[in-house]
Short mmCIF file of C-alpha atoms in Angstrom, two decimals:
data_model
loop_
_atom_site.label_atom_id
_atom_site.label_comp_id
_atom_site.label_asym_id
_atom_site.label_seq_id
_atom_site.Cartn_x
_atom_site.Cartn_y
_atom_site.Cartn_z
CA MET A 1 0.00 0.00 0.00
CA SER A 2 2.03 2.94 -1.28
CA SER A 3 0.48 6.35 -0.72
CA ASP A 4 1.50 9.83 0.35
CA LYS A 5 -1.65 10.12 2.46
CA GLU A 6 -0.92 10.38 6.18
CA TYR A 7 -3.43 9.30 8.82
CA ASP A 8 -3.55 10.39 12.43
CA VAL A 9 -3.65 6.83 13.80
CA CYS A 10 -2.94 3.50 12.15
CA LEU A 11 -4.39 0.59 14.12
CA LEU A 12 -2.68 -2.79 13.81
CA LEU A 13 -5.29 -5.48 14.39
CA GLU A 14 -5.20 -9.27 14.45
CA GLY A 15 -8.45 -11.20 14.09
CA THR A 16 -10.64 -8.34 15.30
CA TYR A 17 -12.28 -5.14 14.04
CA PRO A 18 -14.09 -4.59 11.77
CA PHE A 19 -14.37 -8.15 10.44
CA VAL A 20 -14.77 -10.13 13.68
CA ALA A 21 -17.31 -9.30 16.39
CA GLY A 22 -16.36 -9.41 20.06
CA GLY A 23 -15.44 -7.38 23.11
CA VAL A 24 -12.11 -6.08 21.77
CA SER A 25 -13.70 -5.19 18.44
CA THR A 26 -16.47 -3.28 20.18
CA TRP A 27 -13.85 -1.43 22.24
CA ILE A 28 -12.02 -0.41 19.05
CA HIS A 29 -15.27 0.63 17.36
CA ASN A 30 -16.31 2.84 20.27
CA LEU A 31 -12.83 4.35 20.52
CA ILE A 32 -12.84 5.40 16.86
CA LYS A 33 -16.41 6.64 17.05
CA GLY A 34 -15.59 8.69 20.16
CA MET A 35 -12.85 10.67 18.35
CA PRO A 36 -14.41 12.06 15.15
CA GLU A 37 -11.70 14.71 14.94
CA LEU A 38 -9.01 12.07 14.20
CA THR A 39 -8.58 9.96 11.07
CA PHE A 40 -8.02 6.25 11.64
CA THR A 41 -6.87 3.56 9.26
CA ALA A 42 -5.88 -0.04 10.00
CA VAL A 43 -3.90 -3.03 8.88
CA CYS A 44 -6.19 -5.98 9.63
CA ILE A 45 -4.63 -9.43 9.92
CA LEU A 46 -7.04 -12.26 9.11
CA ALA A 47 -6.43 -15.99 8.88
CA SER A 48 -7.38 -16.76 5.29
CA SER A 49 -9.08 -15.22 2.26
CA LYS A 50 -11.24 -18.37 2.10
CA GLU A 51 -13.34 -16.77 4.83
CA LYS A 52 -14.89 -13.74 3.19
CA ALA A 53 -13.92 -10.51 4.92
CA LYS A 54 -17.24 -8.86 5.73
CA TYR A 55 -17.75 -5.85 7.98
CA ARG A 56 -19.43 -6.76 11.27
CA TYR A 57 -19.82 -3.11 12.27
CA ASP A 58 -21.13 0.07 10.69
CA VAL A 59 -17.74 1.73 10.64
CA PRO A 60 -17.54 5.46 11.45
CA ASP A 61 -16.70 7.96 8.70
CA ASN A 62 -13.28 8.61 10.26
CA PHE A 63 -12.21 4.97 9.78
CA VAL A 64 -10.90 4.73 6.23
CA ASP A 65 -8.80 2.64 3.83
CA PRO A 66 -8.24 -0.51 5.93
CA GLN A 67 -5.64 -2.88 4.51
CA ILE A 68 -6.13 -6.66 4.88
CA VAL A 69 -3.29 -9.15 5.34
CA TYR A 70 -4.15 -12.85 5.10
CA LEU A 71 -1.82 -14.69 7.45
CA HIS A 72 -2.08 -18.23 6.16
CA ASP A 73 -2.82 -17.78 2.46
CA PRO A 74 -0.40 -19.82 0.33
CA VAL A 75 2.23 -17.86 -1.55
CA GLU A 76 3.95 -18.86 -4.75
CA ILE A 77 7.65 -19.12 -3.99
CA SER A 78 9.35 -19.30 -7.37
CA GLN A 79 13.10 -19.83 -7.46
CA ASN A 80 15.23 -17.07 -8.95
CA PRO A 81 18.86 -17.98 -9.72
CA PHE A 82 19.80 -14.29 -9.76
CA LYS A 83 18.56 -13.57 -6.20
CA LYS A 84 20.91 -15.14 -3.70
CA ILE A 85 21.52 -14.39 -0.04
CA SER A 86 25.07 -13.17 0.47
CA ARG A 87 27.40 -14.95 2.86
CA LYS A 88 27.54 -11.81 5.04
CA ASP A 89 23.73 -11.44 5.25
CA MET A 90 23.33 -15.13 6.03
CA GLU A 91 25.81 -14.80 8.86
CA ASN A 92 23.82 -11.82 10.17
CA LEU A 93 20.67 -13.96 10.12
CA ARG A 94 22.50 -16.65 12.12
CA ARG A 95 23.66 -14.05 14.63
CA PHE A 96 20.11 -12.68 14.90
CA HIS A 97 18.74 -16.12 15.82
CA TYR A 98 21.59 -16.66 18.26
CA HIS A 99 20.79 -13.38 20.04
CA MET A 100 17.02 -13.96 19.97
CA ASP A 101 17.52 -17.36 21.61
CA ARG A 102 19.14 -15.45 24.47
CA ASN A 103 16.42 -12.78 24.67
CA ASP A 104 18.69 -10.22 23.03
CA ILE A 105 16.66 -8.27 20.45
CA SER A 106 19.36 -5.75 19.56
CA MET A 107 19.60 -6.90 15.91
CA MET A 108 15.90 -6.49 15.08
CA ARG A 109 16.32 -3.12 13.35
CA GLU A 110 19.05 -4.54 11.13
CA MET A 111 16.90 -7.56 10.23
CA VAL A 112 13.86 -5.45 9.32
CA GLU A 113 15.99 -3.28 7.05
CA LEU A 114 17.62 -6.29 5.35
CA PHE A 115 14.24 -7.94 4.66
CA ARG A 116 12.82 -4.72 3.27
CA ASP A 117 15.87 -4.20 1.06
CA GLY A 118 15.14 -7.57 -0.59
CA LYS A 119 18.25 -9.22 0.85
CA PHE A 120 16.20 -12.25 2.01
CA PRO A 121 13.90 -13.32 -0.88
CA LEU A 122 11.36 -16.03 0.01
CA SER A 123 12.70 -18.25 -2.76
CA GLU A 124 16.08 -18.39 -1.02
CA LEU A 125 14.68 -18.67 2.50
CA PHE A 126 12.64 -21.73 1.52
CA HIS A 127 14.64 -23.26 -1.31
CA GLY A 128 18.18 -21.93 -0.91
CA LYS A 129 21.10 -24.07 0.25
CA LYS A 130 22.38 -21.48 2.75
CA ALA A 131 18.99 -21.31 4.48
CA TRP A 132 18.72 -25.11 4.44
CA ASP A 133 22.12 -25.45 6.06
CA MET A 134 21.11 -23.00 8.80
CA LEU A 135 17.86 -24.90 9.41
CA VAL A 136 19.73 -28.21 9.79
CA GLU A 137 22.26 -26.50 12.04
CA ARG A 138 19.49 -25.16 14.31
CA TYR A 139 17.83 -28.58 14.36
CA LYS A 140 21.08 -30.04 15.82
CA PRO A 141 20.78 -33.53 14.28
CA ASP A 142 23.49 -35.03 16.49
CA THR A 143 21.49 -34.45 19.67
CA ASN A 144 17.86 -33.99 18.58
CA ASP A 145 15.59 -37.04 18.74
CA GLU A 146 12.54 -35.19 17.39
CA SER A 147 11.34 -35.82 13.83
CA PHE A 148 13.21 -33.58 11.38
CA ILE A 149 10.22 -33.59 9.00
CA ASP A 150 8.00 -32.23 11.76
CA TYR A 151 10.67 -29.70 12.74
CA PHE A 152 10.91 -28.59 9.09
CA TRP A 153 7.16 -28.04 8.72
CA THR A 154 6.83 -26.38 12.12
CA PHE A 155 9.54 -23.92 11.07
CA ARG A 156 7.67 -23.19 7.83
CA PHE A 157 4.28 -22.74 9.49
CA THR A 158 5.67 -20.41 12.15
CA HIS A 159 8.00 -18.35 9.96
CA LEU A 160 6.18 -17.96 6.64
CA PRO A 161 3.66 -15.43 8.07
CA ILE A 162 6.57 -13.46 9.56
CA PHE A 163 8.54 -13.50 6.31
CA LYS A 164 5.43 -12.34 4.43
CA MET A 165 4.87 -9.38 6.74
CA LEU A 166 8.40 -8.05 7.04
CA PRO A 167 8.44 -6.45 3.54
CA LEU A 168 4.86 -5.07 3.73
CA ASP A 169 4.17 -1.46 2.83
CA LEU A 170 2.35 0.11 5.78
CA PRO A 171 0.15 3.22 5.76
CA LYS A 172 1.79 6.47 6.79
CA ALA A 173 0.57 7.63 10.18
CA LYS A 174 1.52 9.98 12.98
CA VAL A 175 0.95 7.21 15.54
CA TYR A 176 0.83 3.43 15.22
CA HIS A 177 -1.33 1.60 17.76
CA THR A 178 -1.39 -2.19 18.05
CA ILE A 179 -4.07 -3.91 20.13
CA SER A 180 -1.96 -7.01 20.78
CA THR A 181 1.55 -8.35 20.51
CA GLY A 182 1.93 -11.34 18.15
CA TYR A 183 1.76 -10.68 14.41
CA ALA A 184 0.05 -7.29 14.81
CA GLY A 185 2.75 -6.32 17.28
CA LEU A 186 5.40 -7.32 14.72
CA LEU A 187 3.83 -4.91 12.23
CA GLY A 188 4.10 -2.26 14.92
CA VAL A 189 7.82 -2.99 15.33
CA ILE A 190 8.29 -2.71 11.55
CA ALA A 191 6.41 0.61 11.51
CA ARG A 192 8.51 1.99 14.36
CA VAL A 193 11.78 0.91 12.70
CA MET A 194 10.90 2.21 9.23
CA THR A 195 9.13 5.47 10.10
CA GLY A 196 10.44 6.51 13.50
CA ARG A 197 6.88 7.31 14.56
CA PRO A 198 5.63 6.31 18.05
CA LEU A 199 4.21 2.83 18.62
CA LEU A 200 1.54 2.33 21.28
CA LEU A 201 0.42 -1.05 22.58
CA THR A 202 -2.87 -1.80 24.32
CA GLU A 203 -3.35 -5.35 25.60
CA HIS A 204 -6.81 -6.45 26.72
CA GLY A 205 -5.99 -10.11 27.15
CA ILE A 206 -2.30 -10.99 27.29
CA TYR A 207 -1.59 -12.42 23.83
CA VAL A 208 1.18 -14.80 24.95
CA LYS A 209 -0.97 -16.22 27.73
CA GLU A 210 -3.90 -16.83 25.37
CA ARG A 211 -1.67 -18.49 22.75
CA LYS A 212 -0.19 -20.74 25.45
CA ILE A 213 -3.69 -21.90 26.38
CA GLU A 214 -4.61 -22.45 22.74
CA ILE A 215 -1.41 -24.29 21.80
CA SER A 216 -1.42 -26.51 24.90
CA GLN A 217 -4.88 -27.76 23.84
CA ALA A 218 -4.27 -27.82 20.08
CA GLU A 219 -4.54 -31.05 18.13
CA TRP A 220 -2.85 -29.50 15.06
CA VAL A 221 0.54 -29.19 16.80
CA TYR A 222 2.46 -32.44 16.42
CA ARG A 223 3.21 -34.42 19.59
CA LYS A 224 4.73 -37.85 19.87
CA LYS A 225 2.22 -40.62 20.41
CA GLU A 226 3.52 -41.37 23.90
CA GLU A 227 3.25 -37.67 24.80
CA ARG A 228 -0.40 -37.60 23.72
CA LEU A 229 -1.19 -40.67 25.80
CA ARG A 230 0.58 -39.37 28.89
CA ILE A 231 -1.66 -37.25 31.13
CA ASP A 232 0.53 -34.45 32.42
CA SER A 233 1.17 -30.76 31.93
CA LYS A 234 4.41 -31.15 29.95
CA LEU A 235 4.29 -29.61 26.48
CA GLY A 236 5.71 -31.32 23.41
CA ALA A 237 8.78 -29.95 21.65
CA PHE A 238 6.79 -28.35 18.83
CA GLN A 239 4.24 -26.81 21.18
CA THR A 240 7.22 -25.26 22.96
CA PHE A 241 8.55 -24.08 19.58
CA TRP A 242 5.31 -22.21 18.85
CA ILE A 243 5.08 -20.69 22.33
CA ARG A 244 8.71 -19.60 22.23
CA MET A 245 8.05 -17.75 18.98
CA PHE A 246 5.10 -15.83 20.46
CA GLU A 247 7.16 -14.99 23.55
CA GLN A 248 9.87 -13.53 21.32
CA LEU A 249 7.34 -11.51 19.30
CA ALA A 250 5.91 -10.13 22.54
CA ARG A 251 9.35 -9.11 23.81
CA LEU A 252 10.03 -7.29 20.53
CA CYS A 253 6.74 -5.41 20.72
CA TYR A 254 7.24 -4.47 24.37
CA ASP A 255 10.73 -3.18 23.64
CA TYR A 256 9.78 -1.07 20.60
CA SER A 257 6.54 0.34 22.10
CA SER A 258 6.70 3.93 23.30
CA SER A 259 3.99 3.19 25.86
CA ILE A 260 2.03 0.12 26.95
CA TYR A 261 -1.56 0.24 28.21
CA THR A 262 -3.51 -2.51 29.88
CA LEU A 263 -6.73 -2.91 31.82
CA TYR A 264 -5.81 -4.01 35.33
CA GLU A 265 -2.92 -4.83 37.64
CA GLY A 266 -2.93 -8.58 36.96
CA ASN A 267 -2.27 -7.92 33.28
CA ARG A 268 0.51 -5.51 34.14
CA GLN A 269 2.28 -8.17 36.19
CA LEU A 270 1.99 -10.70 33.35
CA GLU A 271 3.47 -8.18 30.89
CA ILE A 272 6.41 -7.56 33.22
CA GLN A 273 6.98 -11.34 33.47
CA GLU A 274 7.12 -11.49 29.66
CA GLY A 275 9.77 -8.78 29.50
CA ALA A 276 7.91 -5.44 29.43
CA ASP A 277 9.52 -2.41 31.08
CA PRO A 278 7.36 -1.59 34.15
CA ASP A 279 7.95 2.14 33.60
CA LYS A 280 6.23 1.97 30.21
CA ILE A 281 3.00 0.38 31.50
CA ARG A 282 -0.09 2.34 32.46
CA ILE A 283 -3.43 0.90 33.58
CA ILE A 284 -6.49 2.32 31.79
CA PRO A 285 -9.70 0.42 32.62
CA ASN A 286 -12.34 -0.18 29.99
CA GLY A 287 -15.45 1.93 29.85
CA ILE A 288 -18.94 1.71 28.37
CA SER A 289 -21.54 4.16 27.15
CA LEU A 290 -23.89 4.64 30.09
CA ASP A 291 -26.72 5.89 27.88
CA ASN A 292 -26.97 2.50 26.15
CA PHE A 293 -27.56 0.52 29.36
CA LEU A 294 -28.82 2.68 32.22
CA GLY A 295 -32.51 2.12 32.85
CA LEU A 296 -32.84 -0.95 30.61
CA LYS A 297 -34.25 -2.93 33.52
CA ALA A 298 -37.05 -1.30 35.47
CA GLU A 299 -35.98 -0.25 38.98
CA ASP A 300 -39.33 -1.36 40.42
CA HIS A 301 -38.71 -4.95 39.26
CA ASP A 302 -40.62 -7.39 41.51
CA TYR A 303 -37.76 -9.40 43.01
CA GLN A 304 -39.95 -10.84 45.79
CA GLY A 305 -42.75 -12.36 43.77
CA GLN A 306 -40.73 -13.70 40.86
CA THR A 307 -41.17 -17.34 39.82
CA GLU A 308 -39.83 -17.25 36.22
CA PHE A 309 -36.14 -16.52 35.60
CA ALA A 310 -33.87 -15.81 32.64
CA VAL A 311 -30.10 -16.30 32.55
CA GLY A 312 -27.80 -14.88 29.89
CA PHE A 313 -24.40 -15.83 28.53
CA VAL A 314 -22.74 -13.32 26.19
CA GLY A 315 -19.72 -14.45 24.18
CA ARG A 316 -18.42 -16.42 21.25
CA VAL A 317 -19.13 -20.14 21.39
CA VAL A 318 -15.47 -21.18 21.56
CA PRO A 319 -13.42 -23.27 24.02
CA ILE A 320 -11.81 -20.29 25.79
CA LYS A 321 -15.30 -19.15 26.88
CA ASP A 322 -15.93 -22.64 28.36
CA VAL A 323 -19.56 -22.84 27.32
CA LYS A 324 -19.67 -26.47 28.43
CA THR A 325 -19.07 -25.54 32.06
CA PHE A 326 -21.87 -22.99 31.73
CA LEU A 327 -24.27 -25.63 30.37
CA ARG A 328 -23.45 -28.08 33.16
CA ALA A 329 -24.04 -25.29 35.70
CA ILE A 330 -27.40 -24.56 34.08
CA LYS A 331 -28.41 -28.20 34.55
CA ILE A 332 -27.86 -27.75 38.31
CA VAL A 333 -30.02 -24.61 38.25
CA ALA A 334 -32.75 -26.21 36.13
CA ILE A 335 -33.19 -29.00 38.67
CA LYS A 336 -34.09 -26.40 41.33
CA ILE A 337 -35.94 -23.82 39.21
CA GLU A 338 -38.79 -25.08 37.11
CA LYS A 339 -39.44 -22.00 34.96
CA LEU A 340 -36.03 -21.15 33.55
CA LYS A 341 -34.93 -19.71 30.20
CA VAL A 342 -31.29 -19.45 29.13
CA TYR A 343 -29.91 -17.41 26.23
CA ILE A 344 -26.41 -17.99 24.81
CA MET A 345 -25.78 -14.81 22.86
CA GLY A 346 -22.80 -14.77 20.53
CA PRO A 347 -21.41 -16.00 17.21
CA THR A 348 -21.42 -19.76 16.71
CA GLU A 349 -19.47 -20.01 13.45
CA GLU A 350 -15.93 -19.37 14.72
CA ASP A 351 -15.43 -22.95 15.95
CA LYS A 352 -18.20 -25.02 14.37
CA GLU A 353 -17.00 -28.29 15.86
CA TYR A 354 -17.07 -26.87 19.39
CA TYR A 355 -20.53 -25.37 18.77
CA GLU A 356 -21.86 -28.77 17.67
CA GLU A 357 -20.38 -30.34 20.82
CA CYS A 358 -22.25 -27.74 22.90
CA VAL A 359 -25.50 -28.43 21.05
CA ASN A 360 -25.04 -32.14 21.70
CA LEU A 361 -24.36 -31.44 25.38
CA VAL A 362 -27.64 -29.53 25.59
CA ARG A 363 -29.42 -32.63 24.27
CA LEU A 364 -27.51 -34.94 26.61
CA LEU A 365 -28.51 -32.78 29.61
CA HIS A 366 -32.14 -32.59 28.38
CA LEU A 367 -32.03 -28.80 28.26
CA GLU A 368 -33.50 -28.36 24.77
CA ASP A 369 -36.52 -26.48 26.15
CA VAL A 370 -34.35 -24.31 28.39
CA VAL A 371 -31.29 -23.25 26.34
CA GLU A 372 -31.39 -21.14 23.18
CA PHE A 373 -28.35 -20.31 21.03
CA THR A 374 -29.30 -16.95 19.58
CA GLY A 375 -26.21 -16.30 17.48
CA LYS A 376 -24.95 -12.72 17.30
CA VAL A 377 -27.71 -10.41 18.55
CA LYS A 378 -28.15 -6.93 19.92
CA VAL A 379 -27.60 -7.63 23.61
CA THR A 380 -29.63 -4.60 24.71
CA ASP A 381 -32.73 -6.31 23.28
CA TYR A 382 -32.25 -9.16 25.79
CA LEU A 383 -30.88 -7.45 28.90
CA PRO A 384 -34.24 -6.05 30.14
CA ASN A 385 -35.54 -9.61 30.58
CA LEU A 386 -32.44 -11.15 32.20
CA ASP A 387 -31.98 -11.78 35.91
CA VAL A 388 -28.29 -12.71 35.90
CA ILE A 389 -25.40 -12.75 33.41
CA VAL A 390 -22.82 -15.56 33.55
CA LEU A 391 -19.22 -15.80 32.30
CA THR A 392 -17.35 -19.09 32.57
CA SER A 393 -14.27 -18.10 30.55
CA ILE A 394 -10.93 -19.70 31.28
CA SER A 395 -9.24 -16.47 30.21
CA GLU A 396 -10.54 -12.90 30.15
CA ALA A 397 -9.17 -9.40 30.44
CA GLN A 398 -11.79 -6.89 31.51
CA PRO A 399 -15.00 -8.15 29.94
CA LEU A 400 -17.37 -5.45 28.73
CA VAL A 401 -20.34 -7.74 29.23
CA ILE A 402 -20.01 -7.53 33.03
CA MET A 403 -19.98 -3.73 32.91
CA GLU A 404 -22.91 -3.63 30.51
CA ALA A 405 -25.00 -6.01 32.59
CA ASN A 406 -24.15 -4.23 35.86
CA CYS A 407 -24.97 -0.86 34.30
CA ALA A 408 -28.38 -2.26 33.38
CA GLY A 409 -28.84 -3.43 36.98
CA ILE A 410 -28.18 -7.12 36.33
CA PRO A 411 -25.84 -9.04 38.69
CA ALA A 412 -23.16 -11.28 37.19
CA VAL A 413 -21.55 -14.61 37.99
CA ALA A 414 -18.02 -14.86 36.62
CA SER A 415 -15.05 -17.21 36.83
CA ASP A 416 -12.05 -15.86 38.70
CA VAL A 417 -10.02 -14.74 35.67
CA GLY A 418 -8.73 -11.39 34.48
CA SER A 419 -10.30 -8.44 36.24
CA CYS A 420 -13.65 -10.15 36.91
CA ARG A 421 -13.13 -10.03 40.68
CA GLU A 422 -12.27 -6.30 40.52
CA LEU A 423 -15.36 -5.61 38.41
CA LEU A 424 -17.69 -7.45 40.78
CA GLU A 425 -16.12 -6.68 44.17
CA GLY A 426 -14.35 -3.36 43.55
CA ARG A 427 -10.78 -2.30 42.81
CA THR A 428 -10.18 0.59 45.20
CA VAL A 429 -11.38 1.17 48.75
CA ALA A 430 -14.10 3.53 47.51
CA ASP A 431 -15.12 1.01 44.87
CA GLN A 432 -15.27 -1.90 47.33
CA ALA A 433 -17.44 0.17 49.68
CA LEU A 434 -20.26 -0.06 47.12
CA GLY A 435 -20.58 -3.80 47.83
CA PRO A 436 -20.48 -6.74 45.39
CA SER A 437 -22.39 -6.61 42.11
CA GLY A 438 -22.11 -10.35 41.52
CA LEU A 439 -20.32 -13.52 42.59
CA VAL A 440 -16.93 -14.92 41.57
CA THR A 441 -16.50 -18.68 41.07
CA LYS A 442 -13.70 -21.13 40.39
CA VAL A 443 -12.59 -21.71 36.81
CA ALA A 444 -14.13 -24.74 35.06
CA ASP A 445 -16.32 -25.51 38.08
CA PRO A 446 -19.96 -26.10 37.12
CA VAL A 447 -21.00 -26.84 40.71
CA SER A 448 -19.80 -23.54 42.19
CA THR A 449 -21.13 -21.70 39.12
CA GLY A 450 -24.54 -23.31 39.42
CA GLU A 451 -24.70 -22.63 43.15
CA ALA A 452 -23.77 -18.97 42.60
CA ILE A 453 -26.51 -18.55 39.99
CA LEU A 454 -29.03 -20.12 42.35
CA LYS A 455 -27.93 -17.94 45.25
CA ILE A 456 -28.58 -14.77 43.27
CA LEU A 457 -31.86 -15.92 41.70
CA THR A 458 -33.36 -17.17 44.97
CA SER A 459 -32.25 -14.24 47.17
CA PRO A 460 -34.37 -11.19 46.24
CA ILE A 461 -32.73 -8.84 48.75
CA LEU A 462 -29.21 -9.87 47.68
CA ARG A 463 -30.09 -9.46 44.01
CA GLN A 464 -31.48 -5.99 44.58
CA ARG A 465 -28.37 -4.92 46.52
CA MET A 466 -26.12 -6.27 43.77
CA SER A 467 -28.20 -4.51 41.14
CA ARG A 468 -27.81 -1.13 42.83
CA ALA A 469 -24.08 -1.66 43.50
CA GLY A 470 -23.45 -2.54 39.83
CA ILE A 471 -25.19 0.56 38.54
CA GLU A 472 -23.29 2.85 40.89
CA ARG A 473 -19.93 1.13 40.19
CA VAL A 474 -20.14 1.55 36.43
CA LYS A 475 -21.44 5.13 36.66
CA THR A 476 -18.54 6.09 38.91
CA PHE A 477 -15.56 4.13 37.60
CA TYR A 478 -16.21 2.79 34.08
CA LYS A 479 -17.51 5.54 31.81
CA GLU A 480 -16.59 5.30 28.14
CA SER A 481 -16.38 9.10 27.89
CA ASP A 482 -13.51 9.08 30.42
CA LEU A 483 -11.72 6.37 28.43
CA ASN A 484 -12.03 8.32 25.17
CA LYS A 485 -10.75 11.54 26.75
CA THR A 486 -7.72 9.68 28.09
CA TYR A 487 -6.83 8.11 24.75
CA LEU A 488 -7.46 11.35 22.84
CA THR A 489 -4.91 13.08 25.07
CA ILE A 490 -2.45 10.20 24.54
CA TYR A 491 -2.87 10.31 20.76
CA LYS A 492 -2.45 14.08 20.53
CA ASP A 493 0.66 14.02 22.72
CA TYR A 494 2.35 11.38 20.57
CA MET A 495 1.14 12.86 17.28
CA ALA A 496 2.95 16.09 18.19
CA MET A 497 6.27 14.34 18.85
CA ASP A 498 9.22 14.40 16.48
CA ASN A 499 10.35 11.16 14.90
CA LEU A 500 12.02 8.77 17.34
CA GLU A 501 15.34 7.01 16.94
#
């Protein structure tokens, strides 16, 4: 994408806005919409062009010219006898890997410049003898008992997306802002190196942590047969290979970022563990638009005389949201409450196999008349009729759904991940004085989740207290207008800066 046009902010996005719905995407959408005076563009990383890129949001007028990068699309790598990697450049690539293995990222600038100068053509990286020799050398055949074929393909799968992105032309912008580390964070590093403009990083969930969860459960990462049969927490060699790569990408992004923003103290500590400079990190909690949720549920709701109840679950039907634990908890509730309706509100197409497993579990638990998968819906249409919102995620950051439900006067039950405890019990002394606006449960524990749901539904006085506490908490500490003002100030400060080294 070669253009002289300069944007105020270039967002670097992986698997999110505006093509994928979800909490992070909604956060991005509201941020852009809240700053009409700035022009935003984006580089959007998606998995494959086989899945049609379709807008999931009505994008604001100040969001223009997004560029799409397909991470796993095949590329034609034709050999060119006239494009060879020099001995000197190959030695620099060896040295770069040597330093990266020791958490030394000092050669990254040099590598970016060499890739962008065409010194490392894909044909040579994947077909050249010098690159092959380096791959065999890194495999260490004299001491490695892992399959070389599997090592070879793991290297290709992990490195091809990186090699594709390093030469990309990026939009010109006064500020680059990545909403994760990983591949989007790598684009941010490239932008910082090539333009000298500031790079900002905001992490909602910690990318490395989420990839570790995904890779530890993945069937597509090769493991020896005996490793698959053994029930323990030890990762296979190729799972470790993948995780190591994401750890290195995170360290690069942390190092090249001018500032790092996250949602709560737990995230900050995880970032520091992964190599982020504590002095760069600032906590900025999420916020929501109060006007969209205040007053959705009537304040004179008859808690005492209620005999019919509705429970909501808002989120994608994917393993990280642990919908199965939610369904098992609902079975416990349904045994005690005769008139119960449950709505699972969120996209079902992202992991079709997992969705089908959840549908089958509903049948197995005889909950067909209780549970409804609504697909993606406007949550505000459902909130007025709900009595409690439930999150059973095994990983979260600062879920908007809890704030939205609390703002509407609906208590929440949430697993003890991310900032869920802060959101429901308070972060500061003044916040905690408001009282709880829901209950926190153990991760992957349907019994404690079911009991918490029952406690709220069958305790009218408790539910009313939680309802009032939630409304007051969000009004006081989680306003979207405050969030937008904070980020607008940050953007303007960095936009005014001279180019960085």
